[in-house]
Coordinates of C-alpha atoms and ligand atoms in Angstrom, one line a residue:
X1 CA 78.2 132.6 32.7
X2 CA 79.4 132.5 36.4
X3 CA 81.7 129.5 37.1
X4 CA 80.3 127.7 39.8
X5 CA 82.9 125.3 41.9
X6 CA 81.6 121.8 41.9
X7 CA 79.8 120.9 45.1
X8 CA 77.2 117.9 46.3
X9 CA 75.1 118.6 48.9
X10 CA 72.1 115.9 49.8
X11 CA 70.1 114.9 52.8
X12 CA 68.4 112.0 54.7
X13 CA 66.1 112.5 56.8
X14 CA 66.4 111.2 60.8
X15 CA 62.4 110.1 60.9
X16 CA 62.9 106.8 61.1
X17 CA 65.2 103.5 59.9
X18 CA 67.6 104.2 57.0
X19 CA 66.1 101.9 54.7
X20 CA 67.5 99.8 52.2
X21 CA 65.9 102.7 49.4
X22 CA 67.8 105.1 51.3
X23 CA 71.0 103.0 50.8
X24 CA 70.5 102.1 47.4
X25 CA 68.8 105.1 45.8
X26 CA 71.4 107.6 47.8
X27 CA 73.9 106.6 50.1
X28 CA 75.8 104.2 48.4
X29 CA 75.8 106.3 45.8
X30 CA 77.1 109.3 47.7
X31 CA 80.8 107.3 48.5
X32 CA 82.0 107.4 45.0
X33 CA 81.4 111.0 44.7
X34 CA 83.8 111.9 47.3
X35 CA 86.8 111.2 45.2
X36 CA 85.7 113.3 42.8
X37 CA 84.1 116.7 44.5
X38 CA 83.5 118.7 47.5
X39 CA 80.5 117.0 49.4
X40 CA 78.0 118.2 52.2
X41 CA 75.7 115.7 53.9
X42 CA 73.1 116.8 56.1
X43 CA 70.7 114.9 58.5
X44 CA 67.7 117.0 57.7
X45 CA 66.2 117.2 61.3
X46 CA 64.5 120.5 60.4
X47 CA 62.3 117.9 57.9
X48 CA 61.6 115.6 59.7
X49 CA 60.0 117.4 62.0
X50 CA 56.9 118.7 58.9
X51 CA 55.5 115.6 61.0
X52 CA 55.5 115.0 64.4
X53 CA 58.7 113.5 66.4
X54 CA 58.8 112.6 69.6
X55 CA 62.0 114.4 70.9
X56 CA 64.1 111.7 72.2
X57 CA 63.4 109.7 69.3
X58 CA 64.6 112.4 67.2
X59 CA 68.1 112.7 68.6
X60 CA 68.7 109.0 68.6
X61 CA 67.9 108.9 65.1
X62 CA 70.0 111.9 64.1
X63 CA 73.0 110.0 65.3
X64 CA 71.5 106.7 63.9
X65 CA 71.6 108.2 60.7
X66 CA 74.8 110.2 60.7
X67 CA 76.4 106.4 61.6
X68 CA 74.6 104.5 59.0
X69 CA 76.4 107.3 56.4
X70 CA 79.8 106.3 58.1
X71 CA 79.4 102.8 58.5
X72 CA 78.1 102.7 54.3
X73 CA 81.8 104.6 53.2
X74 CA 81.3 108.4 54.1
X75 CA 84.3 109.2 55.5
X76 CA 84.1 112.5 57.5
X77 CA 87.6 113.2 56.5
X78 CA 86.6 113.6 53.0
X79 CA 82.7 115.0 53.6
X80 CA 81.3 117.2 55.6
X81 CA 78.6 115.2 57.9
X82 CA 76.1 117.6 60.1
X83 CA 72.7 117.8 61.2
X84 CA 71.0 120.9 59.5
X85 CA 69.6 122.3 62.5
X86 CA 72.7 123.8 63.8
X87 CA 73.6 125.8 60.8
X88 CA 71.2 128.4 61.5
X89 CA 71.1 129.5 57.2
X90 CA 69.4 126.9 56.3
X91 CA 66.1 128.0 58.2
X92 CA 67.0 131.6 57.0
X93 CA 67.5 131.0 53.8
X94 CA 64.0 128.8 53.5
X95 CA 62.4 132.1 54.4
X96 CA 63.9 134.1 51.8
X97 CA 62.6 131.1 49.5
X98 CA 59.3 131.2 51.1
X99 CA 58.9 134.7 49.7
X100 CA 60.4 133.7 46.2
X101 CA 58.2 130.3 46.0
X102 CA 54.8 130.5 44.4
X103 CA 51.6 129.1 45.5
X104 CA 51.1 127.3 42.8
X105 CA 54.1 125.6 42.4
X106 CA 54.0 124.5 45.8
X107 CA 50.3 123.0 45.1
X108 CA 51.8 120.6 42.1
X109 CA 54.3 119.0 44.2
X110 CA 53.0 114.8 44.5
X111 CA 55.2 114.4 47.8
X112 CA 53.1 117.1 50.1
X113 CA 49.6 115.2 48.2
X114 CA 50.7 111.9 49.1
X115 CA 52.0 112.9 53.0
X116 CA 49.3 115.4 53.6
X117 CA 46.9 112.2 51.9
X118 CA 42.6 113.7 52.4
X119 CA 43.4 116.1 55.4
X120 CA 45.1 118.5 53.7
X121 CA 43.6 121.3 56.1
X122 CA 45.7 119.0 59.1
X123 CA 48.8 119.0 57.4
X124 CA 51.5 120.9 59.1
X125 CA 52.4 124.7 57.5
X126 CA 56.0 123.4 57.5
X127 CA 55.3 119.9 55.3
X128 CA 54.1 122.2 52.6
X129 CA 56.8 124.8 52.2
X130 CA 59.2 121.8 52.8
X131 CA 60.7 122.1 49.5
X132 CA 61.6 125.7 49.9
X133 CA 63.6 124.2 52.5
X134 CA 65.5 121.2 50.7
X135 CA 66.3 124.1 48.2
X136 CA 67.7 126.7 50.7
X137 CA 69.9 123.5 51.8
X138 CA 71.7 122.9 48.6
X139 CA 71.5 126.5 47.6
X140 CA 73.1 127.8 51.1
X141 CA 76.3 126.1 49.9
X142 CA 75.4 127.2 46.2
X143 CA 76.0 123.5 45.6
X144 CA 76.2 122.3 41.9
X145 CA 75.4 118.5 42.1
X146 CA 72.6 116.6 44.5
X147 CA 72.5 112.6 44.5
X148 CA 69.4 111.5 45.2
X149 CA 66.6 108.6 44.4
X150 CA 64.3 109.2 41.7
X151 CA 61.8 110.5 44.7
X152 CA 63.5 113.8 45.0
X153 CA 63.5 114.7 40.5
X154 CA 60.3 117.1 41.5
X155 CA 61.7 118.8 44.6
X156 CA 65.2 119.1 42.8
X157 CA 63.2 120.8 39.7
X158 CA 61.6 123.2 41.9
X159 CA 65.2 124.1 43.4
X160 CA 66.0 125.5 39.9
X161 CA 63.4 127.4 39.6
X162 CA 63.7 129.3 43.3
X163 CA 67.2 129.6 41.8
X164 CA 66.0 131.0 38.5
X165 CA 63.6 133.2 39.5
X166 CA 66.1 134.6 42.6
X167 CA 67.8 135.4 39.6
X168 CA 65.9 137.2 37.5
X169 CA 63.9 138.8 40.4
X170 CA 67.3 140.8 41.4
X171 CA 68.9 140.6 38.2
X172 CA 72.0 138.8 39.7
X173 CA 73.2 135.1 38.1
X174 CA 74.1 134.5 42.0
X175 CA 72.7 131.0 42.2
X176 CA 73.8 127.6 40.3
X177 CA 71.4 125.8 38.5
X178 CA 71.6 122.5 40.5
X179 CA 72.3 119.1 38.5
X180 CA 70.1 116.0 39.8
X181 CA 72.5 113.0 39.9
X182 CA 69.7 110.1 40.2
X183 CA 71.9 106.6 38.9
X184 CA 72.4 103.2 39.4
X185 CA 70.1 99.9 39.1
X186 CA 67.9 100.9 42.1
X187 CA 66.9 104.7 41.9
X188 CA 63.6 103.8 43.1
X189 CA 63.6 100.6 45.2
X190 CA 59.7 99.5 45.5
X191 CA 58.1 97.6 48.9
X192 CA 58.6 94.2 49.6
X193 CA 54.8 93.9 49.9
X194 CA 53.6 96.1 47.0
X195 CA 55.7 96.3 43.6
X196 CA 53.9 99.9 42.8
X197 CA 54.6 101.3 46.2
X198 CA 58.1 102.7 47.3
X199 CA 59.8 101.2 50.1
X200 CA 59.6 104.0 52.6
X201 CA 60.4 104.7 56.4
X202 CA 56.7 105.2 57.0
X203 CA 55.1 101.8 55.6
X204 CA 53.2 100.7 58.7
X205 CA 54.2 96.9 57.3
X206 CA 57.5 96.5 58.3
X207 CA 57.7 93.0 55.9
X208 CA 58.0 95.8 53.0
X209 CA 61.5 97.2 53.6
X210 CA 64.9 96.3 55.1
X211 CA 66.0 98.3 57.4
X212 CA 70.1 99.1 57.7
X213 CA 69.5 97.8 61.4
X214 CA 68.0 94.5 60.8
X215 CA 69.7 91.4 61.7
X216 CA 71.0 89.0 59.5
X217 CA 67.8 86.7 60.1
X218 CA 65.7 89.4 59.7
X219 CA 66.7 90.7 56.3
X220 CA 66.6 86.9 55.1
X221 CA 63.0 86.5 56.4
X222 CA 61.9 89.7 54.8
X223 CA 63.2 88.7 51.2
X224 CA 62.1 85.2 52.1
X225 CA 58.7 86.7 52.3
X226 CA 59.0 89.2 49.6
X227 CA 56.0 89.2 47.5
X228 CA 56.6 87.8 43.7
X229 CA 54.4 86.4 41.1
X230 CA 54.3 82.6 39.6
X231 CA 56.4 83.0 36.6
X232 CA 59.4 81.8 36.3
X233 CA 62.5 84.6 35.6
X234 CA 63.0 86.1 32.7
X235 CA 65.8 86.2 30.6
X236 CA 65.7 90.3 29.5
X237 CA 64.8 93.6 31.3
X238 CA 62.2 94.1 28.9
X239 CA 59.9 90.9 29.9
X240 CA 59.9 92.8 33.5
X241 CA 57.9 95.6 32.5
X242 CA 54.2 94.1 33.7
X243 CA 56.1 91.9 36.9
X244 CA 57.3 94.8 39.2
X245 CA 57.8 92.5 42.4
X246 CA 59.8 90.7 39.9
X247 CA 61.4 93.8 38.2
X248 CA 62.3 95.5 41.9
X249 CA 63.9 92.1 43.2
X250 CA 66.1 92.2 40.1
X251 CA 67.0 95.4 40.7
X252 CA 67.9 95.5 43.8
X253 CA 70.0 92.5 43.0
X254 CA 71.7 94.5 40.6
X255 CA 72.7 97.0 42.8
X256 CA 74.0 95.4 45.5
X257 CA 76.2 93.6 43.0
X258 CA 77.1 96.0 41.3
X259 CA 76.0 94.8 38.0
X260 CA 73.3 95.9 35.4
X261 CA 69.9 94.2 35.7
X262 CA 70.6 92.5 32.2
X263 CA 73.6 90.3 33.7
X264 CA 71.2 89.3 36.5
X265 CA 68.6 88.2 34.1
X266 CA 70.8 86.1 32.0
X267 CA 72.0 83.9 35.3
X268 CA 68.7 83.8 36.2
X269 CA 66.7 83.1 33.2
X270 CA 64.3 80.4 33.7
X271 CA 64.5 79.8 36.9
X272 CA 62.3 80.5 40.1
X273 CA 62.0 82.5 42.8
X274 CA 64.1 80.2 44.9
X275 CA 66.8 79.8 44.2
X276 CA 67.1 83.6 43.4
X277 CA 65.4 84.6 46.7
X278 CA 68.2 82.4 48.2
X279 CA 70.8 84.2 46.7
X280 CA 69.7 87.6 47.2
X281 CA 69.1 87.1 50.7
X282 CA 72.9 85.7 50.9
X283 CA 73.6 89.0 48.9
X284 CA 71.8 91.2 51.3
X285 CA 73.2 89.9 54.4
X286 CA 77.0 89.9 52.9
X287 CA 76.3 94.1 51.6
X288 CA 74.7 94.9 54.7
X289 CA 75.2 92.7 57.8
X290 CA 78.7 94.7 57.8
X291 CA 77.0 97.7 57.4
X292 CA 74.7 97.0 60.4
X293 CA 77.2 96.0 62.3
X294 CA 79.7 99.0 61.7
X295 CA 76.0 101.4 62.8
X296 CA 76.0 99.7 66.0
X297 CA 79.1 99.8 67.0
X298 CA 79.3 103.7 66.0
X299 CA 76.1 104.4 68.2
X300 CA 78.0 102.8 71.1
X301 CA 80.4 106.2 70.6
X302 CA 77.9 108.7 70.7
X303 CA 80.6 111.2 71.8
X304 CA 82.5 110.1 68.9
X305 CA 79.5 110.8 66.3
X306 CA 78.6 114.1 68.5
X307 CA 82.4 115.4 67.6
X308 CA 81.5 114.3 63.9
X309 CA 78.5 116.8 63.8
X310 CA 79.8 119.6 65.3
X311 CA 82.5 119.5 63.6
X312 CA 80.7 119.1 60.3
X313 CA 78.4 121.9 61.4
X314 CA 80.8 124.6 62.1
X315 CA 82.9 123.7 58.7
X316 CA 79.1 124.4 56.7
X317 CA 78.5 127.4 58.7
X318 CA 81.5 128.6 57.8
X319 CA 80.9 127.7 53.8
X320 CA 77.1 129.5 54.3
X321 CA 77.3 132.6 56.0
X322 CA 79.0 134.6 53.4
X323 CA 76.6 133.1 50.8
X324 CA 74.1 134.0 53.5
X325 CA 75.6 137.6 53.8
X326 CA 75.8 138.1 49.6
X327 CA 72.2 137.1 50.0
X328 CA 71.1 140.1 52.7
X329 CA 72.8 142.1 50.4
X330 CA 71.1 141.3 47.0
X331 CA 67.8 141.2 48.9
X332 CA 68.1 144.8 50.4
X333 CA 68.4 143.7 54.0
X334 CA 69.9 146.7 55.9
X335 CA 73.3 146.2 57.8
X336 CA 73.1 149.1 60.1
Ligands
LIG1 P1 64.5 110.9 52.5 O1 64.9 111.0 53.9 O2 63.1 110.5 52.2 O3 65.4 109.9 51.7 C1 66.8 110.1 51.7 C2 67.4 109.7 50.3 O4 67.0 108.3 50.0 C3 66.3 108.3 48.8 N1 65.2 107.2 48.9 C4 65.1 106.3 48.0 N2 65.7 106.0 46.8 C5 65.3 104.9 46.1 N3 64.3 104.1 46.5 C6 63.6 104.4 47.6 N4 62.6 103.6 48.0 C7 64.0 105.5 48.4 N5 63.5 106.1 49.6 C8 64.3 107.1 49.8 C9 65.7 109.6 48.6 O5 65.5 109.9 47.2 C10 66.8 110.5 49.1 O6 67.8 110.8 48.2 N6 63.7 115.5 50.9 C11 64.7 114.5 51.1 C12 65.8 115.0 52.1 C13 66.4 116.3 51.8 C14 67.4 116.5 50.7 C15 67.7 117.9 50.8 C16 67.9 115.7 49.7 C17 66.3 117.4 52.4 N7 67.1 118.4 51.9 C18 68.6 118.5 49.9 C19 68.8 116.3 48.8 C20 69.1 117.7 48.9 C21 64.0 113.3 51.7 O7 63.0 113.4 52.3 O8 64.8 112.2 51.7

């Protein structure tokens, strides 16, 4: 077996606010792994637009999200931070996969049903081969390890088998099988509104998620507001399995105190929403008012996160195009 050097890529995409699901499910997450391997991470720009973006938009949000990954503990020192647009592999790469993809894998994947929703004839061409694409990102860096929230498992399990089938098709072992890192209290933080939907950019209520640019008022009205049932809390994780407002307020409580759900059930057992809606909007605005803060003052420097991404990009050019290159090779392409 091929050795494979240990390597993180993820993504987030710039098509709207960073929510807190994108925080909690992914980004915070992604800090700790710094100390301990070589990490990429990529606004995916190239996603985001599978649905339509209105240009400006776009760019502002490219830097908004590259700063709300600086501002959570991403140093650029220590990562690599680009937009995946300007590393030109990645779109190359998705082609390759295109052609290596089947139908029919494409057709189980839940994400394109639920964004395409009844008009699937409407959807984009690019929202359904979008997975090839989040597999040519990680794979362009042959990355080993991806962090991501518990949205991503299905996309990540058809990155192995692109890679597996790459494989066998050319009988090379050339591509890593890629580990899914999906951990912590909150891989899949739920709406505010709905404790069976996910929180998501694309709610049009924005009362179901906090965004990373909220103010401090805000983010206490919107747990203030969150929806929750009459009981009282329980006292173990277990008694949360029917309540998921319930369950997804304790979880997020969990993760932005770093402890496991089970300690936040025993303070809490017993008592009501309150006083635990009280405290986790104290929590909130103490884990993230600093984070907001920190974004703003980093899009104030827009020439300052512009050096960031170029930067980054030429650094992950540099780590893809002889992957890119050992790709023409295996494939046949002729260098003439
Ligand atoms: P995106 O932009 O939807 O979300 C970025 C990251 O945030 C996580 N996430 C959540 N985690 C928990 N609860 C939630 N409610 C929640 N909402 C979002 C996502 O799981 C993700 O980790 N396809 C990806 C972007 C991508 C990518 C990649 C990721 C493109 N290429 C390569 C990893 C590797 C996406 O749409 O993420």
């Amino acid at each position: 077996m091929t050795a494979f050097k240990q390597r993180i890529f993820s993504g987030v995409q710039p098509s709207g606010n960073l929510t807190l699901g994108n925080y909690l499910g992914a980004i915070k997450n992604w800090v700790g792994l710094q100390e301990t391997f070589e990490t990429i991470f990529c606004v995916v720009d190239l996603h985001a637009i599978t649905t339509w973006q209105d240009p400006e938009t776009l760019r502002n949000a490219t830097r908004e999200v590259a700063a709300g990954m600086i501002a959570s503990g991403i140093d650029p020192k220590k990562s690599i931070i680009f937009n995946q647009s300007q590393v030109s592999a990645h779109a190359e790469l998705a082609w390759i996969f295109n052609c290596v993809a089947r139908m029919g894998w494409l057709n189980r994947m839940t994400q394109f049903k639920e964004k395409a929703g009844k008009n699937r004839e409407r959807a984009s061409v690019g929202l359904y081969v979008y997975p090839d694409l989040m597999a040519a990102d990680i794979l362009a860096y042959k990355a080993t390890h991806v962090p991501v929230g518990a949205d991503q498992k299905q996309h990540l399990e058809l990155t192995r088998d692109i890679a597996q089938k790459f494989n066998s098709d050319y009988g090379v072992e050339f591509f890593p099988e890629v580990e899914p890192l999906i951990f912590g209290e909150a891989t899949r933080v739920m709406s505010l509104r709905d404790g069976n939907a996910k929180m998501s950019k694309s709610d049009p209520s924005e009362n179901s998620r906090i965004n990373l640019t909220d103010t401090r008022d805000l983010i206490e009205k919107k747990v203030r507001k969150a929806r929750t049932d009459s009981e009282a809390l329980p006292g173990s994780v277990e008694d949360l399995n029917d309540r998921p407002e319930a369950k997804n307020l304790m979880n997020i409580f969990a993760a932005l105190s770093d402890k496991k759900v089970d300690e936040i059930c025993a303070s809490y057992e017993g008592k009501g929403f309150a006083e635990f809606k009280s405290d986790l909007a104290d929590l909130s605005v103490e884990i993230l008012g600093p984070i907001t803060e920190e974004m703003t003052r980093l899009m104030s420097e827009k020439s300052y996160l512009d050096d960031i991404l170029r930067e980054g990009s030429h650094k992950a050019d540099e780590l893809a195009t002889p992957i890119l290159t050992a790709v023409h090779e295996i494939v046949g392409f002729l260098r003439p």
